[in-house]
């Protein structure tokens, strides 16, 4: 009996992100760790797509962020060296001369994408931390106008993936309620436990919302996911499972919660479709599978 | 042992007339009851059945035996899906008459005889009636004896209880295949989370030259067995794999209390008696799955790609 030591690899933290190219996403986080996890995952997903990746933020120490990110991904330093990846000051980008001009920032985003394309990248993945806007007075109106302006230039164009990161505690639910609606996708704070364990991420696709899961939904993730569903989702759950690369029996069953809640599957990847068939979900009266997911 | 809750009948015939005389009233009774009617006849009996049924044959769905009976696991899943679908579409039940294609070896017969035994549990308490037809001119005598032991009822001048019926688990145990000698297996580190385990298995499967679709199936099947070992078997003791030339074997051993049910994983998870969905999935996704209880306790599950 031979033992293959050569397959013993260093296990690195790896996180999924449930945001697709062409989407303008809102990430509302309650813990700094969750913001960092999303930023790591978003940067790495952008590099996977070959995009230019820009992270705008004042909250993390840039060199510390880069060092920690590089520890999870060998490509990071090379990407920085060749200008594919940049970490920049958020306030420098959003309020370059001390005042916030929604139209100016929106145009700057459009220019940034044009530059990425001109430099030969298939697109731009950009994440911006919005903590700078806490200093805006009165602020909210111009911020809402800005977010709508960004939504208007996105148009599902896969050359741009853009995430606005809001600190849920500091902005407050009331202020964010209005802002969330201008985004196509929302990574809301109650979803944060999904993905703290395992390679799985969740987001709400707006309007609707539909719960989207991305990554690998396995036995190890079921407790966290089940907890979120039981606490926050009641009645029929709409699910977009097109981005699940792997699913096992325990994972699929966790989607119906402890009580076997009714679900509507709006989209499903091939692994999800084949497991649903093996478990007889196609004829379960509590499960509706949209044509696109069958 | 009785198994009253399943309508699984055997019709032994030695002429076309005898075959038709039994099946025509059988199917016609289903017409009144709004049952779905399914026939999986043998090559020779298909025209006989269509002819004898006359206009009723329009109401019967005919499946081709060679396509339907590829492997026992697929036939179980096929009947399960058919029953679920017909019932969902409004049928009060499903009435089937089917004939196994002739086998070319004893091993093959044994596999299908085990299947006939399993059917009694897999379709217990479900709205399905199955008549298996057996041409005594074709099926060897010793196979016919085992056929008798796997059907609780006989269809011959009316329906009768079968005194030769045996407990399905006993039949499956008695007809279990010999555990083949294995190619040399090596240990794979089973530490880490599910993703790490899947990664290790994918690399092994790629090294063994297994095609991606088949590798995906094996990874999910083995992962389900690992989840079972984690949940019920006190954790994975060893994970061993080996393969090459397009073949692959994976063995998961645990140190738990063992599993003394040869039918585990054969009962559809959507059935009233359904449990062990992980093992059902693992059986569906692999060419063969052996449950090997260790004499000193613990269970080894051997999966074949």
XYZ file of C-alpha atoms in Angstrom:
599
model
C 0.000 0.000 0.000
C 1.497 3.271 -1.128
C 0.749 6.550 0.569
C 0.786 9.581 -1.646
C 2.169 12.406 0.424
C 2.533 14.541 -2.660
C -1.194 15.246 -2.644
C -1.118 16.741 0.840
C -1.458 20.432 0.015
C -1.562 23.503 2.184
C -5.231 24.335 2.582
C -5.753 28.024 1.915
C -8.864 29.967 2.772
C -10.978 30.354 -0.339
C -14.250 32.218 -0.477
C -17.026 32.379 -3.014
C -18.822 35.553 -4.084
C -22.370 35.603 -5.416
C -21.974 38.571 -7.757
C -21.767 38.195 -11.539
C -20.136 40.398 -14.151
C -22.655 42.948 -15.365
C -24.071 43.417 -11.905
C -24.194 46.454 -9.666
C -24.180 44.973 -6.191
C -24.671 46.346 -2.734
C -22.805 44.666 0.108
C -24.035 45.538 3.576
C -21.800 44.069 6.206
C -22.166 44.016 9.972
C -18.654 42.740 10.738
C -15.306 43.862 9.338
C -14.384 40.191 8.779
C -17.333 39.804 6.431
C -16.289 42.873 4.426
C -12.787 41.501 4.131
C -14.054 38.059 3.065
C -16.197 39.628 0.357
C -13.328 41.848 -0.813
C -10.956 38.863 -1.009
C -13.487 36.789 -2.915
C -14.420 39.627 -5.267
C -10.797 40.422 -6.110
C -9.981 36.777 -6.744
C -13.109 36.264 -8.869
C -12.121 39.338 -10.892
C -8.623 37.932 -11.443
C -10.206 34.593 -12.451
C -12.120 36.449 -15.157
C -8.978 38.248 -16.278
C -10.547 41.619 -15.376
C -8.687 44.636 -14.147
C -9.560 44.714 -10.454
C -9.749 47.889 -8.372
C -10.503 47.991 -4.656
C -11.319 51.428 -3.304
C -11.175 51.647 0.448
C -9.977 53.671 3.396
C -10.916 51.166 6.092
C -8.199 48.571 5.585
C -4.511 49.342 5.673
C -3.685 48.808 1.995
C -0.379 47.008 2.454
C -1.799 44.767 5.172
C -4.800 43.961 2.997
C -2.584 43.083 0.056
C -0.279 40.942 2.194
C -3.192 38.991 3.661
C -4.818 38.572 0.271
C -1.544 37.462 -1.309
C -1.237 34.773 1.366
C -4.384 33.179 -0.077
C -3.528 33.642 -3.747
C -0.166 33.476 -5.531
C -1.356 35.714 -8.375
C -1.838 38.836 -6.288
C 1.674 40.297 -6.355
C 2.099 39.661 -10.066
C -1.282 41.253 -10.746
C -0.214 44.341 -8.756
C 3.114 44.517 -10.591
C 1.538 44.502 -14.036
C -1.214 46.949 -13.063
C -4.055 44.438 -13.276
C -4.904 44.923 -9.607
C -4.943 48.167 -7.649
C -5.906 49.177 -4.121
C -6.699 52.886 -3.941
C -8.138 55.369 -1.508
C -11.928 55.473 -1.665
C -12.251 59.085 -0.586
C -9.669 59.981 -3.229
C -11.874 58.398 -5.863
C -15.309 59.491 -4.702
C -14.593 62.951 -3.293
C -11.408 63.954 -5.137
C -11.646 67.654 -4.321
C -13.594 67.470 -1.089
C -17.042 67.551 -2.675
C -19.121 64.690 -3.982
C -20.403 64.982 -7.522
C -22.537 61.966 -8.464
C -22.213 62.623 -12.207
C -18.454 63.077 -12.010
C -17.914 59.835 -10.084
C -20.223 57.944 -12.424
C -18.276 59.259 -15.428
C -15.017 58.343 -13.734
C -16.288 54.783 -13.367
C -17.192 54.685 -17.050
C -13.734 56.004 -17.960
C -12.093 53.440 -15.714
C -13.909 50.659 -17.560
C -12.932 52.150 -20.939
C -9.295 52.252 -19.810
C -9.422 48.618 -18.674
C -10.815 47.576 -22.053
C -8.269 49.737 -23.907
C -5.503 48.055 -21.896
C -6.689 44.692 -23.199
C -8.651 43.407 -20.216
C -12.062 41.845 -20.906
C -13.577 44.069 -18.224
C -13.338 45.867 -14.916
C -14.226 44.498 -11.487
C -14.408 47.303 -8.982
C -15.372 47.346 -5.317
C -15.753 50.598 -3.422
C -16.101 51.018 0.304
C -18.626 53.779 0.964
C -17.533 54.730 4.499
C -16.420 58.130 3.143
C -20.106 58.966 2.547
C -20.825 58.922 6.285
C -19.370 62.435 6.278
C -21.809 63.680 3.629
C -24.292 66.247 4.877
C -27.179 65.969 4.267
C -25.899 63.437 1.764
C -28.478 60.802 1.193
C -30.119 62.407 -1.838
C -26.899 62.767 -3.765
C -25.899 59.225 -2.827
C -29.203 57.814 -4.074
C -28.815 59.838 -7.279
C -25.313 58.471 -7.709
C -26.349 54.842 -7.187
C -29.146 55.218 -9.727
C -26.684 56.782 -12.131
C -24.351 53.814 -11.786
C -27.253 51.420 -12.296
C -28.019 53.234 -15.541
C -24.525 52.737 -16.997
C -24.341 49.044 -16.046
C -27.040 47.627 -18.348
C -26.017 44.023 -17.648
C -22.836 44.658 -19.591
C -20.439 41.892 -18.483
C -17.458 44.208 -18.900
C -18.220 45.721 -15.512
C -18.831 44.195 -12.094
C -19.272 46.824 -9.424
C -19.807 46.449 -5.692
C -20.690 49.214 -3.257
C -19.731 48.252 0.276
C -21.735 49.759 3.125
C -21.153 49.349 6.843
C -24.608 48.325 8.037
C -24.060 49.432 11.614
C -22.729 52.878 10.774
C -25.117 53.762 7.948
C -28.121 52.214 9.664
C -30.926 50.158 8.186
C -33.150 53.173 7.530
C -30.673 55.003 5.330
C -29.613 51.843 3.520
C -33.170 50.732 2.735
C -33.443 53.400 0.061
C -29.958 52.789 -1.323
C -30.330 49.021 -1.641
C -33.114 49.367 -4.210
C -30.837 51.017 -6.735
C -28.751 47.830 -6.933
C -29.484 44.643 -8.837
C -27.965 42.419 -6.203
C -27.764 42.761 -2.445
C -25.392 40.938 -0.126
C -27.361 41.623 3.011
C -26.041 41.325 6.571
C -28.290 38.413 7.547
C -26.635 36.336 4.784
C -23.154 36.805 6.235
C -23.030 33.464 8.107
C -23.364 31.715 4.727
C -19.790 31.308 3.619
C -18.022 31.911 6.913
C -17.656 28.140 6.710
C -17.004 26.500 3.363
C -16.827 27.768 -0.196
C -20.311 29.192 -0.470
C -21.787 32.660 -0.852
C -25.298 34.052 -0.950
C -26.904 37.189 -2.295
C -30.391 38.541 -2.904
C -31.230 39.212 -6.541
C -33.517 42.264 -6.758
C -36.342 42.901 -7.181
C -38.065 39.894 -5.748
C -35.917 38.959 -4.124
C -34.516 35.646 -5.228
C -31.888 34.047 -3.045
C -28.823 33.210 -5.103
C -26.244 30.709 -3.922
C -22.833 30.434 -5.481
C -19.954 28.037 -4.881
C -20.208 24.616 -3.304
C -23.164 23.689 -1.116
C -22.078 20.691 0.915
C -22.748 18.956 4.222
C -20.329 21.291 6.015
C -22.317 24.434 5.057
C -25.753 23.178 5.973
C -25.835 24.349 9.563
C -24.983 27.953 8.753
C -27.317 28.049 5.751
C -30.147 26.317 7.614
C -29.810 28.815 10.452
C -30.120 31.774 8.073
C -33.105 30.284 6.248
C -34.947 29.376 9.431
C -34.400 32.812 10.929
C -35.039 35.042 7.921
C -36.950 33.204 5.209
C -40.549 32.164 5.585
C -43.089 31.080 3.016
C -42.034 30.087 -0.470
C -38.335 30.596 -1.067
C -37.211 31.586 -4.572
C -33.783 30.185 -5.360
C -31.272 30.839 -8.121
C -28.874 27.877 -8.045
C -27.220 28.440 -11.439
C -23.856 29.277 -9.858
C -23.537 26.207 -7.634
C -20.621 24.161 -8.939
C -21.257 21.375 -6.434
C -24.114 20.263 -4.245
C -24.631 17.187 -2.083
C -27.735 15.612 -0.560
C -27.443 17.373 2.800
C -26.832 20.687 1.043
C -29.805 20.411 -1.286
C -32.084 19.347 1.537
C -30.955 22.268 3.711
C -32.629 24.580 1.199
C -36.016 23.438 2.440
C -35.191 24.311 6.042
C -36.120 22.210 9.030
C -39.783 22.155 8.066
C -39.556 21.223 4.386
C -40.566 24.705 3.244
C -41.867 25.135 -0.297
C -39.272 26.364 -2.779
C -39.244 27.688 -6.311
C -36.064 27.008 -8.252
C -35.684 29.756 -10.866
C -32.357 28.533 -12.264
C -30.110 25.555 -11.614
C -26.637 24.409 -12.619
C -26.074 20.955 -14.065
C -24.965 19.398 -10.743
C -28.080 20.810 -9.068
C -30.364 19.524 -11.836
C -28.929 16.050 -11.711
C -29.167 15.771 -7.916
C -32.735 17.146 -7.937
C -33.638 14.377 -10.388
C -31.956 11.679 -8.280
C -33.898 12.831 -5.213
C -37.228 13.065 -7.036
C -37.605 16.814 -6.619
C -39.181 17.042 -10.073
C -42.461 15.631 -8.759
C -42.413 16.963 -5.196
C -45.537 19.124 -4.746
C -43.602 21.489 -2.465
C -41.026 22.217 -5.152
C -41.559 24.245 -8.279
C -38.827 24.039 -10.862
C -38.920 26.769 -13.502
C -38.457 25.631 -17.075
C -35.035 27.251 -17.191
C -33.952 25.100 -14.238
C -35.399 21.758 -15.358
C -42.027 -13.547 5.884
C -44.872 -11.671 4.245
C -44.715 -8.386 2.457
C -48.371 -7.598 1.945
C -48.043 -3.963 1.090
C -46.535 -4.536 -2.344
C -48.381 -5.882 -5.384
C -45.587 -7.801 -7.043
C -46.823 -10.806 -8.945
C -45.201 -13.483 -11.041
C -46.749 -14.903 -14.181
C -45.030 -18.044 -15.450
C -46.210 -18.983 -18.938
C -45.230 -21.366 -21.671
C -47.405 -20.173 -24.541
C -48.535 -16.921 -26.136
C -52.122 -17.823 -25.311
C -51.393 -18.255 -21.628
C -49.500 -14.933 -21.584
C -52.284 -13.018 -23.308
C -55.075 -14.634 -21.310
C -53.519 -13.406 -18.063
C -52.447 -9.909 -19.148
C -55.495 -8.721 -21.073
C -57.843 -8.804 -18.047
C -55.018 -7.455 -15.895
C -54.669 -4.300 -18.010
C -58.412 -3.975 -18.654
C -59.058 -3.897 -14.898
C -56.781 -0.859 -14.725
C -58.835 1.060 -17.302
C -61.792 1.344 -14.930
C -59.602 2.481 -12.080
C -57.922 5.407 -13.920
C -54.562 3.745 -13.513
C -51.575 4.399 -15.732
C -50.714 1.262 -17.721
C -47.149 0.328 -18.571
C -45.792 -2.665 -20.467
C -42.155 -3.631 -20.764
C -42.603 -6.836 -22.741
C -39.985 -9.135 -24.146
C -39.114 -8.894 -27.828
C -41.215 -11.928 -28.684
C -44.198 -11.059 -26.527
C -44.566 -7.425 -27.536
C -46.569 -8.120 -30.727
C -48.567 -10.789 -28.887
C -49.533 -8.303 -26.176
C -50.396 -5.480 -28.581
C -52.492 -7.812 -30.672
C -54.347 -9.331 -27.709
C -55.039 -5.919 -26.144
C -56.550 -4.546 -29.335
C -57.776 -0.984 -28.801
C -56.693 -1.084 -25.148
C -53.049 -1.121 -26.269
C -53.440 2.587 -27.152
C -53.817 3.255 -23.449
C -50.696 1.304 -22.539
C -47.254 2.891 -22.564
C -44.765 0.447 -24.029
C -41.133 0.637 -22.933
C -38.333 -1.318 -24.601
C -36.871 -3.917 -22.235
C -33.277 -3.597 -23.443
C -33.356 0.172 -22.826
C -35.230 -0.075 -19.538
C -33.298 -2.905 -17.889
C -29.742 -1.655 -18.357
C -28.823 -2.061 -14.702
C -30.887 -2.719 -11.570
C -30.199 0.698 -10.023
C -31.402 2.440 -13.187
C -34.534 0.289 -13.380
C -35.404 1.114 -9.746
C -34.938 4.832 -10.412
C -36.875 4.544 -13.672
C -39.900 2.913 -12.082
C -39.731 5.341 -9.169
C -39.732 8.332 -11.520
C -42.492 6.838 -13.680
C -44.744 6.190 -10.678
C -44.134 9.680 -9.268
C -44.810 11.300 -12.628
C -48.002 9.342 -13.396
C -49.375 10.039 -9.929
C -48.548 13.721 -10.207
C -50.403 13.777 -13.533
C -53.488 12.407 -11.822
C -53.313 8.612 -12.093
C -54.604 6.804 -9.003
C -52.018 4.107 -9.534
C -49.682 2.462 -11.981
C -50.147 -1.038 -13.370
C -47.049 -2.605 -14.916
C -46.382 -5.848 -16.769
C -42.717 -6.420 -17.415
C -40.313 -9.086 -18.531
C -36.584 -9.102 -17.847
C -34.465 -9.517 -20.953
C -32.704 -12.894 -20.882
C -29.319 -12.803 -19.154
C -26.116 -14.228 -20.552
C -24.422 -15.264 -17.304
C -25.293 -16.426 -13.801
C -23.836 -13.213 -12.335
C -26.180 -11.218 -14.487
C -29.185 -13.350 -13.476
C -28.183 -12.942 -9.807
C -28.061 -9.166 -10.154
C -31.592 -9.126 -11.597
C -32.882 -11.628 -9.041
C -31.563 -9.366 -6.273
C -33.375 -6.550 -8.060
C -36.627 -8.551 -8.028
C -36.216 -9.023 -4.268
C -35.459 -5.316 -3.722
C -38.575 -4.268 -5.676
C -40.678 -5.624 -2.794
C -39.219 -3.058 -0.434
C -38.598 -0.236 -2.909
C -42.245 -0.094 -3.965
C -43.913 -1.068 -0.703
C -46.842 1.195 0.196
C -46.856 2.833 -3.222
C -49.723 2.857 -5.693
C -48.130 0.387 -8.063
C -48.914 -3.144 -9.219
C -46.185 -5.082 -10.976
C -46.615 -8.339 -12.859
C -43.360 -9.936 -13.882
C -43.746 -12.371 -16.743
C -41.402 -15.320 -17.145
C -41.309 -17.617 -20.150
C -40.535 -21.047 -18.674
C -39.271 -22.165 -22.091
C -36.498 -19.532 -21.904
C -35.659 -18.952 -18.235
C -33.469 -21.711 -16.737
C -35.068 -23.864 -14.021
C -32.784 -22.783 -11.152
C -33.369 -19.119 -12.038
C -37.095 -19.815 -12.024
C -36.786 -21.131 -8.445
C -35.218 -17.867 -7.336
C -37.833 -15.920 -9.307
C -40.429 -17.687 -7.179
C -38.686 -16.661 -3.978
C -38.813 -12.965 -4.934
C -42.511 -12.560 -5.758
C -45.077 -12.511 -2.929
C -47.940 -13.324 -5.308
C -48.505 -15.638 -8.258
C -50.760 -14.832 -11.196
C -52.067 -18.131 -12.458
C -55.798 -18.713 -12.806
C -56.288 -15.766 -10.479
C -54.062 -14.226 -7.857
C -52.530 -16.392 -5.135
C -50.199 -15.923 -2.213
C -46.849 -17.481 -2.991
C -45.690 -19.964 -0.299
C -42.140 -19.884 -1.678
C -41.697 -16.142 -1.146
C -38.621 -15.212 0.917
C -37.526 -12.168 2.860
C -35.898 -9.773 0.344
C -32.879 -9.053 2.552
C -32.223 -12.774 2.849
C -32.373 -13.228 -0.929
C -30.092 -10.266 -1.574
C -27.575 -11.605 0.940
C -27.689 -15.118 -0.503
C -27.211 -13.922 -4.082
C -24.596 -11.243 -3.273
C -21.669 -11.170 -5.671
C -18.317 -12.441 -4.485
C -16.055 -9.576 -3.433
C -13.600 -9.398 -6.281
C -9.919 -9.179 -5.549
C -8.888 -5.536 -5.738
C -6.082 -3.824 -7.507
C -3.629 -2.307 -5.083
C -5.206 0.617 -3.290
C -3.402 3.485 -1.623
C -4.432 5.811 1.186
C -5.725 9.289 0.535
C -5.622 11.856 3.336
C -9.212 12.323 4.475
C -8.430 15.252 6.766
C -9.779 18.725 6.106
C -13.188 19.809 4.916
C -15.361 18.417 2.149
C -13.771 20.657 -0.438
C -10.272 19.421 0.370
C -11.493 15.839 0.140
C -13.159 16.461 -3.213
C -10.006 18.090 -4.523
C -7.931 15.072 -3.487
C -10.403 12.678 -5.127
C -10.539 14.685 -8.355
C -6.759 14.536 -8.631
C -6.793 10.769 -8.072
C -9.514 10.296 -10.681
C -7.667 12.451 -13.190
C -4.475 10.452 -12.543
C -6.433 7.254 -13.222
C -7.694 8.636 -16.532
C -11.357 8.738 -15.559
C -13.519 10.966 -17.798
C -14.708 14.223 -16.135
C -18.428 13.320 -15.967
C -17.676 9.966 -14.436
C -15.188 11.593 -12.057
C -17.825 14.101 -10.911
C -20.215 11.221 -10.247
C -17.612 9.300 -8.246
C -16.652 12.374 -6.208
C -20.275 12.987 -5.207
C -20.894 9.292 -4.499
C -17.768 8.969 -2.337
C -18.549 12.248 -0.567
C -22.017 10.981 0.353
C -20.448 7.850 1.806
C -17.984 10.007 3.749
C -20.876 12.108 5.103
C -22.571 8.888 6.248
C -19.374 7.741 7.945
C -19.102 11.118 9.653
C -22.729 11.126 10.778
C -23.310 7.480 11.639
C -19.954 5.717 11.648
C -17.904 7.735 14.094
C -15.876 9.308 11.279
C -13.782 8.034 8.395
C -11.066 5.621 9.473
C -9.432 5.152 6.082
C -10.029 6.350 2.561
C -8.327 4.240 -0.077
C -8.381 4.494 -3.843
C -6.860 2.785 -6.833
C -7.375 2.568 -10.516
C -6.072 2.931 -14.002
C -7.064 2.026 -17.557
C -10.357 3.854 -17.081
C -11.336 1.930 -13.931
C -11.418 3.306 -10.409
C -12.230 1.964 -6.960
C -12.709 3.969 -3.780
C -13.072 2.443 -0.332
C -14.368 4.353 2.677
C -14.013 2.623 6.056
C -15.426 3.765 9.340
C -15.199 2.451 12.887
C -18.890 2.776 13.739
C -21.495 0.202 14.596
C -21.709 -1.177 11.069
C -24.742 -1.439 8.811
C -26.571 -4.734 8.601
C -28.989 -3.951 5.786
C -28.124 -5.253 2.319
C -30.983 -3.157 0.883
C -29.546 0.140 2.128
C -29.466 2.666 -0.696
C -31.884 0.744 -2.901
C -35.064 2.376 -1.631
C -35.960 5.579 -3.528
C -35.681 8.583 -1.199
C -39.110 9.858 -2.239
C -40.781 6.584 -1.142
C -42.665 6.394 2.166
C -39.978 4.036 3.456
C -37.245 6.138 1.886
C -34.196 6.813 3.959
C -30.508 6.872 3.287
C -30.743 9.268 0.357
C -26.961 9.633 0.364
C -26.455 5.927 -0.262
C -29.227 5.938 -2.899
C -27.380 8.711 -4.747
C -24.078 6.851 -4.353
C -25.583 3.664 -5.827
C -27.138 5.585 -8.715
C -23.848 7.274 -9.573
C -21.509 4.298 -9.458
C -21.170 1.136 -11.500
C -21.210 -0.949 -8.377
C -21.303 -0.349 -4.625
C -20.457 -3.011 -2.041
C -21.286 -2.779 1.661
C -18.682 -4.762 3.568
C -19.313 -4.993 7.314
C -16.110 -5.674 9.223
C -16.215 -8.635 11.650
C -14.809 -6.421 14.404
C -17.404 -3.672 13.757
C -17.286 -0.779 11.363
C -18.250 -0.657 7.736
C -16.349 -0.455 4.487
C -18.146 0.902 1.449
C -16.477 0.040 -1.844
C -17.452 2.180 -4.818
C -16.638 1.294 -8.436
C -16.490 3.899 -11.187
